[in-house]
Amino acid sequence: MLKNWWLALLTLVRDRSFLVWCLGLPLGLATIFVFMFQPLERLTVLEELPVAAVRPADGPEGEAFRDFVDALSAGDGAPAAFSVSWYGSEQDAHRAAEEASSAMGGAGDGRAPIAVVSLDGADVSVDLAPTSDSTVELEQSVVVSVFDGWAARMAAARAVAERDPAALASEAVAAALSGGGHVDKVSLTETAPKETTAFYFALLGFAALMSAQSGLMAALTLVPGATGCASRITVGGRPRSRQLLCWLSASWATSFAGLAVCLAYICVAASIDFGARLPLVVLALALASLMATGLGGLVAVTGPRDAGVKDGILTAVTCVGALFAGLYGEPVMEMANSLAREVPASAWVNPVRQVMDSLSSLVYYDSLAPYWFHLGLVAAFGVVCCAVAVVRLRRLRRESL
């Protein structure tokens, strides 16, 4: 029995469809996702914004301007928000920014200054470097907002000093004019999920269903009349139910190995961290492989005898399931989420969605109850498909085909 299992495993691994559907396509899509989502993920990461600042003239306002800029570049124990380079004049600052931009390929590239900030009397001037990068434009808007806020607070302080100088001694007035505050970052989950994480989970669900092709091939090896090998096995002495379990278990092993490779690649390339719940992710993929293997075996022993038609049925089920899991873009993801909220049963019968939701519940929920619910649906679907496939194969005879 063990020798037969090993031969079945080698047969499935050496097949071209395993390399294409279980490894090549998921890894290729994951690579495309990484390159697509990298610019979006840059927007969610706070980096030091490079700014060229002109040294102000001596005086109270100039001293306040220097203290404010130095505070932005210091960070006070937290990551600094700005990387500031001081220059003696506005012309020197513009010249240095242009030279750095030309040498590095554009504003923001290699962290060339994205703006030149100067104090002209009581007014703050912010000159933005020309750029066509939307990310740099967003960073420039942050610079403008920060210095506009400081200028507004300074104007309010001058107005208060003119009307009631004694009011500046009040702690409440000083706190309001300082614009300072304290913010505690609180995470309700063990790890902080990214906005694009759901697409990778949908991709893993898609990869799990694509591995059903391996289960289809394994079961067709035992369907009478499907192949020459199947015809010989049909008249053999071994029970076909035992042979089917042997081949389906080998198919499960190959599918799970392919999903494990995809998971490792996504975790490294997309920097997805499951923390201490990584073993639960592996369990979810193991049961997803069982579900896909059972589905492939069920399709193999039912319906038309043509292997091409069966392959097309599995591909259609996988693609439609991925559609309603939101794999094909943000608008599709919004549509799929809306449908799942309005009609929960549509998500319960979608195997791709259930694999996606079981993984998402580990990241977006602190409780494991949603995880076990979705994982139970995946396991039940796989067990039912495998049981029906075994029973159906035992009833097939070459004479009836």
Short mmCIF file of N, CA and C in Angstrom, two decimals, residues 26-117:
data_model
loop_
_atom_site.label_atom_id
_atom_site.label_comp_id
_atom_site.label_asym_id
_atom_site.label_seq_id
_atom_site.Cartn_x
_atom_site.Cartn_y
_atom_site.Cartn_z
N PRO A 26 -0.20 30.13 -9.35
CA PRO A 26 -0.29 30.89 -8.09
C PRO A 26 0.94 31.75 -7.81
N LEU A 27 2.13 31.21 -8.05
CA LEU A 27 3.33 32.00 -7.80
C LEU A 27 3.45 33.17 -8.77
N GLY A 28 3.03 32.95 -10.02
CA GLY A 28 3.05 34.06 -10.98
C GLY A 28 2.08 35.17 -10.59
N LEU A 29 0.86 34.79 -10.18
CA LEU A 29 -0.10 35.81 -9.74
C LEU A 29 0.37 36.52 -8.48
N ALA A 30 0.99 35.77 -7.56
CA ALA A 30 1.51 36.41 -6.34
C ALA A 30 2.59 37.43 -6.67
N THR A 31 3.44 37.10 -7.64
CA THR A 31 4.48 38.06 -8.06
C THR A 31 3.86 39.31 -8.66
N ILE A 32 2.84 39.14 -9.49
CA ILE A 32 2.15 40.29 -10.06
C ILE A 32 1.52 41.14 -8.97
N PHE A 33 0.90 40.51 -7.98
CA PHE A 33 0.29 41.24 -6.88
C PHE A 33 1.33 42.05 -6.10
N VAL A 34 2.49 41.45 -5.88
CA VAL A 34 3.53 42.15 -5.12
C VAL A 34 3.93 43.43 -5.83
N PHE A 35 4.17 43.36 -7.13
CA PHE A 35 4.57 44.55 -7.88
C PHE A 35 3.41 45.55 -8.01
N MET A 36 2.19 45.07 -8.04
CA MET A 36 1.04 45.98 -8.13
C MET A 36 0.80 46.73 -6.82
N PHE A 37 0.97 46.03 -5.70
CA PHE A 37 0.59 46.60 -4.41
C PHE A 37 1.72 47.35 -3.72
N GLN A 38 2.95 47.23 -4.21
CA GLN A 38 4.05 47.94 -3.56
C GLN A 38 3.84 49.45 -3.52
N PRO A 39 3.40 50.11 -4.62
CA PRO A 39 3.16 51.56 -4.51
C PRO A 39 2.06 51.90 -3.51
N LEU A 40 1.02 51.05 -3.42
CA LEU A 40 -0.05 51.32 -2.45
C LEU A 40 0.44 51.17 -1.02
N GLU A 41 1.30 50.17 -0.79
CA GLU A 41 1.79 49.97 0.57
C GLU A 41 2.76 51.06 0.99
N ARG A 42 3.41 51.70 0.02
CA ARG A 42 4.28 52.83 0.36
C ARG A 42 3.49 53.97 0.98
N LEU A 43 2.24 54.11 0.57
CA LEU A 43 1.41 55.20 1.09
C LEU A 43 1.04 54.99 2.55
N THR A 44 1.08 53.75 3.02
CA THR A 44 0.68 53.46 4.40
C THR A 44 1.86 53.45 5.36
N VAL A 45 3.08 53.62 4.84
CA VAL A 45 4.28 53.60 5.67
C VAL A 45 4.82 55.01 5.80
N LEU A 46 5.00 55.46 7.03
CA LEU A 46 5.51 56.80 7.28
C LEU A 46 7.03 56.79 7.16
N GLU A 47 7.54 57.49 6.17
CA GLU A 47 8.97 57.64 5.98
C GLU A 47 9.36 59.10 6.22
N GLU A 48 10.63 59.30 6.45
CA GLU A 48 11.12 60.67 6.62
C GLU A 48 10.97 61.43 5.30
N LEU A 49 10.32 62.58 5.37
CA LEU A 49 10.10 63.38 4.18
C LEU A 49 11.27 64.34 4.01
N PRO A 50 12.01 64.26 2.90
CA PRO A 50 13.18 65.13 2.72
C PRO A 50 12.76 66.56 2.37
N VAL A 51 13.22 67.51 3.15
CA VAL A 51 12.86 68.92 2.97
C VAL A 51 14.12 69.76 3.06
N ALA A 52 14.22 70.75 2.18
CA ALA A 52 15.30 71.74 2.25
C ALA A 52 14.74 73.00 2.91
N ALA A 53 15.37 73.44 4.00
CA ALA A 53 14.90 74.60 4.75
C ALA A 53 15.92 75.72 4.70
N VAL A 54 15.43 76.95 4.63
CA VAL A 54 16.27 78.15 4.59
C VAL A 54 16.37 78.70 6.01
N ARG A 55 17.61 78.98 6.44
CA ARG A 55 17.79 79.52 7.79
C ARG A 55 17.11 80.89 7.89
N PRO A 56 16.25 81.06 8.90
CA PRO A 56 15.54 82.33 9.03
C PRO A 56 16.42 83.39 9.69
N ALA A 57 15.98 84.63 9.59
CA ALA A 57 16.68 85.72 10.25
C ALA A 57 16.49 85.63 11.75
N ASP A 58 17.40 86.27 12.49
CA ASP A 58 17.29 86.26 13.94
C ASP A 58 16.05 87.02 14.38
N GLY A 59 15.46 86.55 15.46
CA GLY A 59 14.26 87.18 15.98
C GLY A 59 13.36 86.12 16.59
N PRO A 60 12.31 86.54 17.28
CA PRO A 60 11.41 85.57 17.91
C PRO A 60 10.77 84.62 16.92
N GLU A 61 10.31 85.15 15.78
CA GLU A 61 9.65 84.28 14.80
C GLU A 61 10.65 83.34 14.14
N GLY A 62 11.85 83.85 13.87
CA GLY A 62 12.88 82.99 13.30
C GLY A 62 13.29 81.88 14.24
N GLU A 63 13.42 82.21 15.54
CA GLU A 63 13.77 81.20 16.53
C GLU A 63 12.65 80.16 16.66
N ALA A 64 11.39 80.61 16.63
CA ALA A 64 10.27 79.67 16.70
C ALA A 64 10.25 78.76 15.48
N PHE A 65 10.57 79.32 14.31
CA PHE A 65 10.59 78.52 13.08
C PHE A 65 11.68 77.45 13.16
N ARG A 66 12.89 77.83 13.64
CA ARG A 66 13.97 76.85 13.76
C ARG A 66 13.62 75.75 14.76
N ASP A 67 13.03 76.14 15.89
CA ASP A 67 12.66 75.13 16.88
C ASP A 67 11.62 74.17 16.33
N PHE A 68 10.66 74.70 15.56
CA PHE A 68 9.62 73.84 15.00
C PHE A 68 10.20 72.85 13.99
N VAL A 69 11.06 73.32 13.11
CA VAL A 69 11.65 72.44 12.10
C VAL A 69 12.57 71.42 12.76
N ASP A 70 13.34 71.84 13.76
CA ASP A 70 14.22 70.90 14.45
C ASP A 70 13.40 69.83 15.18
N ALA A 71 12.23 70.20 15.73
CA ALA A 71 11.38 69.22 16.39
C ALA A 71 10.83 68.20 15.41
N LEU A 72 10.53 68.65 14.19
CA LEU A 72 10.04 67.71 13.17
C LEU A 72 11.10 66.70 12.78
N SER A 73 12.35 67.12 12.73
CA SER A 73 13.42 66.22 12.31
C SER A 73 14.00 65.42 13.46
N ALA A 74 13.66 65.82 14.72
CA ALA A 74 14.19 65.10 15.88
C ALA A 74 13.35 63.88 16.21
N GLY A 75 12.03 64.05 16.25
CA GLY A 75 11.14 62.94 16.53
C GLY A 75 10.82 62.73 17.99
N ASP A 76 11.66 63.17 18.90
CA ASP A 76 11.42 63.03 20.34
C ASP A 76 11.14 61.58 20.74
N GLY A 77 12.04 60.68 20.36
CA GLY A 77 11.87 59.28 20.72
C GLY A 77 11.10 58.46 19.71
N ALA A 78 10.29 59.11 18.87
CA ALA A 78 9.54 58.43 17.82
C ALA A 78 10.28 58.61 16.49
N PRO A 79 9.93 57.85 15.47
CA PRO A 79 10.55 58.05 14.16
C PRO A 79 10.35 59.47 13.66
N ALA A 80 11.42 60.08 13.17
CA ALA A 80 11.34 61.46 12.70
C ALA A 80 10.43 61.56 11.49
N ALA A 81 9.64 62.64 11.43
CA ALA A 81 8.72 62.82 10.31
C ALA A 81 9.40 63.47 9.12
N PHE A 82 10.43 64.31 9.37
CA PHE A 82 11.09 65.04 8.30
C PHE A 82 12.59 64.82 8.38
N SER A 83 13.21 64.85 7.22
CA SER A 83 14.67 64.89 7.12
C SER A 83 15.03 66.26 6.54
N VAL A 84 15.57 67.13 7.37
CA VAL A 84 15.74 68.54 7.01
C VAL A 84 17.20 68.85 6.73
N SER A 85 17.44 69.55 5.63
CA SER A 85 18.77 70.07 5.29
C SER A 85 18.69 71.60 5.29
N TRP A 86 19.56 72.24 6.06
CA TRP A 86 19.53 73.71 6.19
C TRP A 86 20.46 74.34 5.15
N TYR A 87 20.01 75.49 4.62
CA TYR A 87 20.80 76.26 3.64
C TYR A 87 20.74 77.73 4.01
N GLY A 88 21.80 78.43 3.56
CA GLY A 88 21.90 79.84 3.94
C GLY A 88 20.95 80.76 3.20
N SER A 89 20.55 80.40 2.00
CA SER A 89 19.65 81.25 1.23
C SER A 89 18.67 80.38 0.45
N GLU A 90 17.63 81.03 -0.04
CA GLU A 90 16.63 80.30 -0.81
C GLU A 90 17.19 79.81 -2.13
N GLN A 91 18.10 80.62 -2.74
CA GLN A 91 18.71 80.20 -4.00
C GLN A 91 19.56 78.95 -3.81
N ASP A 92 20.33 78.92 -2.68
CA ASP A 92 21.15 77.73 -2.42
C ASP A 92 20.28 76.50 -2.21
N ALA A 93 19.16 76.67 -1.52
CA ALA A 93 18.27 75.54 -1.25
C ALA A 93 17.68 75.01 -2.56
N HIS A 94 17.21 75.89 -3.43
CA HIS A 94 16.65 75.46 -4.71
C HIS A 94 17.72 74.80 -5.57
N ARG A 95 18.93 75.35 -5.58
CA ARG A 95 19.99 74.77 -6.39
C ARG A 95 20.34 73.38 -5.89
N ALA A 96 20.45 73.21 -4.59
CA ALA A 96 20.78 71.89 -4.04
C ALA A 96 19.67 70.89 -4.31
N ALA A 97 18.40 71.32 -4.21
CA ALA A 97 17.28 70.41 -4.47
C ALA A 97 17.26 69.99 -5.94
N GLU A 98 17.53 70.92 -6.85
CA GLU A 98 17.54 70.58 -8.28
C GLU A 98 18.68 69.63 -8.61
N GLU A 99 19.86 69.89 -8.03
CA GLU A 99 21.00 69.00 -8.30
C GLU A 99 20.74 67.60 -7.77
N ALA A 100 20.17 67.50 -6.56
CA ALA A 100 19.87 66.18 -6.00
C ALA A 100 18.80 65.47 -6.81
N SER A 101 17.79 66.21 -7.28
CA SER A 101 16.73 65.60 -8.08
C SER A 101 17.27 65.10 -9.41
N SER A 102 18.17 65.87 -10.04
CA SER A 102 18.74 65.43 -11.32
C SER A 102 19.62 64.21 -11.14
N ALA A 103 20.37 64.19 -10.03
CA ALA A 103 21.27 63.07 -9.81
C ALA A 103 20.54 61.79 -9.46
N MET A 104 19.38 61.93 -8.81
CA MET A 104 18.65 60.75 -8.32
C MET A 104 17.47 60.37 -9.19
N GLY A 105 17.19 61.14 -10.22
CA GLY A 105 16.13 60.77 -11.15
C GLY A 105 14.80 61.43 -10.92
N GLY A 106 14.68 62.34 -9.96
CA GLY A 106 13.41 63.01 -9.72
C GLY A 106 13.21 63.29 -8.25
N ALA A 107 12.26 64.19 -7.96
CA ALA A 107 11.97 64.53 -6.57
C ALA A 107 11.46 63.31 -5.84
N GLY A 108 12.02 63.07 -4.67
CA GLY A 108 11.61 61.91 -3.89
C GLY A 108 12.38 60.66 -4.19
N ASP A 109 12.96 60.54 -5.40
CA ASP A 109 13.75 59.37 -5.74
C ASP A 109 15.07 59.44 -5.00
N GLY A 110 15.37 58.37 -4.25
CA GLY A 110 16.56 58.41 -3.44
C GLY A 110 16.46 59.43 -2.33
N ARG A 111 15.24 59.91 -2.07
CA ARG A 111 14.95 60.88 -1.03
C ARG A 111 15.60 62.22 -1.30
N ALA A 112 15.51 62.70 -2.54
CA ALA A 112 15.87 64.08 -2.86
C ALA A 112 14.81 65.00 -2.27
N PRO A 113 15.16 66.26 -1.90
CA PRO A 113 14.18 67.16 -1.28
C PRO A 113 12.94 67.33 -2.15
N ILE A 114 11.78 67.21 -1.52
CA ILE A 114 10.52 67.36 -2.24
C ILE A 114 9.93 68.75 -2.09
N ALA A 115 10.53 69.59 -1.23
CA ALA A 115 10.03 70.95 -1.03
C ALA A 115 11.13 71.81 -0.42
N VAL A 116 11.04 73.11 -0.68
CA VAL A 116 11.93 74.10 -0.08
C VAL A 116 11.07 75.00 0.80
N VAL A 117 11.42 75.05 2.09
CA VAL A 117 10.63 75.79 3.07
C VAL A 117 11.44 76.98 3.56
#
